[in-house]
Amino acid sequence: MHDHNSDAMNAQERRAAGGLSSVFAFRMLGMFMVLPVLVTYGQDLSGATPFLLGLAIGAYGLTQAALQIPFGMLSDRFGRLPIIYLGLLIFAAGSVVAGMSDSVWGVIAGRVLQGAGAISAAVMALLSDLTREQNRTKAMAMIGISIGISFAVAMVVGPLVTRGFGLSGLFWFTAAMAILGIFIIAFVVPKPTVQLQNREAGVAPSAFAGILRNGALLRLDLGIFVLHALLMASFIALPLALVEQGGLPKEEHWWVYLVALFVGFFAMLPFIIYAEKKRKMKRVFLGAISVLLFSELFFWWFGHGLILLVIGTIVFFTAFNLLEATLPSLISKIAPAGAKGTAMGVYSTSQFLGAALGGMLGGWLFSVGGAPVVFASCAALAALWLVFAANMQEPPYVTSMRLPVSPVALQETQWLTALSSQAGVMEAVLVAEEAAVYVKFDTQIIDRAAIEGYL
């Protein structure tokens, strides 16, 4: 670690951020490559029904939701690396089980096992051990970007790999990705010398009660729950609609997702910049939910020809990408100082529960009335979300950071009162056992250097 105040990432931080981003991305690839193909190719599995294929799509969400926070806590106790290795091995094992299976139940079992390798919290904690405070947000952002890219790549590569090697080939490919992740952790990512207790990245059990009582955060947790339920349910109806209504063979679906994600990505960027720069987050957020609702209605009413289905898919992904990017940003603005990691833990759990429910619900609705019933129900769910989100407050436009506190400053805490009353500082929380202070501040009013001055 060189000069504490230099804002450029050093070599170790770049290796840590790059290596862990790619581990995250490979694992997400394995989760999401199944999404565009399981319903169309899975019909050849013995015992396959729309409901069971929906269960197979969403099954990973159940174990992921249940184990994600416990795994993070285990990594605090037993160290990050053993937990990450264990998680990647479980994920690889799940991929192998699904790859060797020719029945739908075997694929469901494999997906449940894949989800049990819930390493996100441990990876985030390792990242904060390996980066300095001033570069942590950049490193976290790199992981966020890698997840977004891996989702886009998965939607295009999933159909291409399955076209070449079948559904079992797809699962063997994801197993190989997990093993590659293990090699990256072993040989690329630096080994941590210290293990930080960082409440920005990890879960603090003492913060749970406050997070679960915070109405603004619960509204966002509901949002990500609905967003991923809509994603999973829509992907039971959409691939089948492309085949049946659009006349597009399943081998050709990759280009629809490529076009939709590419256009959707560039269409969303101006809105993200507008939301942050002009501080119009609420307007953009509610607009995106409305567009998502519109895309489901569009599928329901007009999903009859290939061109219309492609247009609907572009609109869907523009709104989806925008919401996927804004929700975590809203969480970090609203979460109390020193509770961001806990808030993100609850948020991720909601996301995986939404995926699990969406898969099952979508499969069941499809067996009841085909694609139109799925799209109509998704539209109803999006409308419900819009109603819940409508009375949200404009979020505070703040950045949060954790600063180490010297032993002297721990004794003499009058600086904390002075810091808290400073213009632009929303909140400053001293956590004595970590010898750290968590500060939320508005960068347009006060900068990092001024805050460090108080220490």
CSV table of N, CA and C in Angstrom, one decimal, residues 10 178 376 418 444:
chain,number,residue,atom,x,y,z
A,10,ASN,N,-3.8,1.3,-7.0
A,10,ASN,CA,-2.4,0.7,-7.2
A,10,ASN,C,-2.5,-0.7,-7.8
A,178,ALA,N,-16.8,-22.0,-13.3
A,178,ALA,CA,-16.6,-22.0,-11.8
A,178,ALA,C,-15.2,-22.5,-11.5
A,376,ALA,N,-50.0,-10.8,-19.1
A,376,ALA,CA,-51.0,-10.0,-18.5
A,376,ALA,C,-50.7,-10.0,-16.9
A,418,ALA,N,-18.7,18.2,15.8
A,418,ALA,CA,-18.4,19.3,14.8
A,418,ALA,C,-18.6,18.8,13.4
A,444,GLN,N,-21.5,17.7,-3.5
A,444,GLN,CA,-21.6,19.0,-4.1
A,444,GLN,C,-21.4,20.1,-3.0
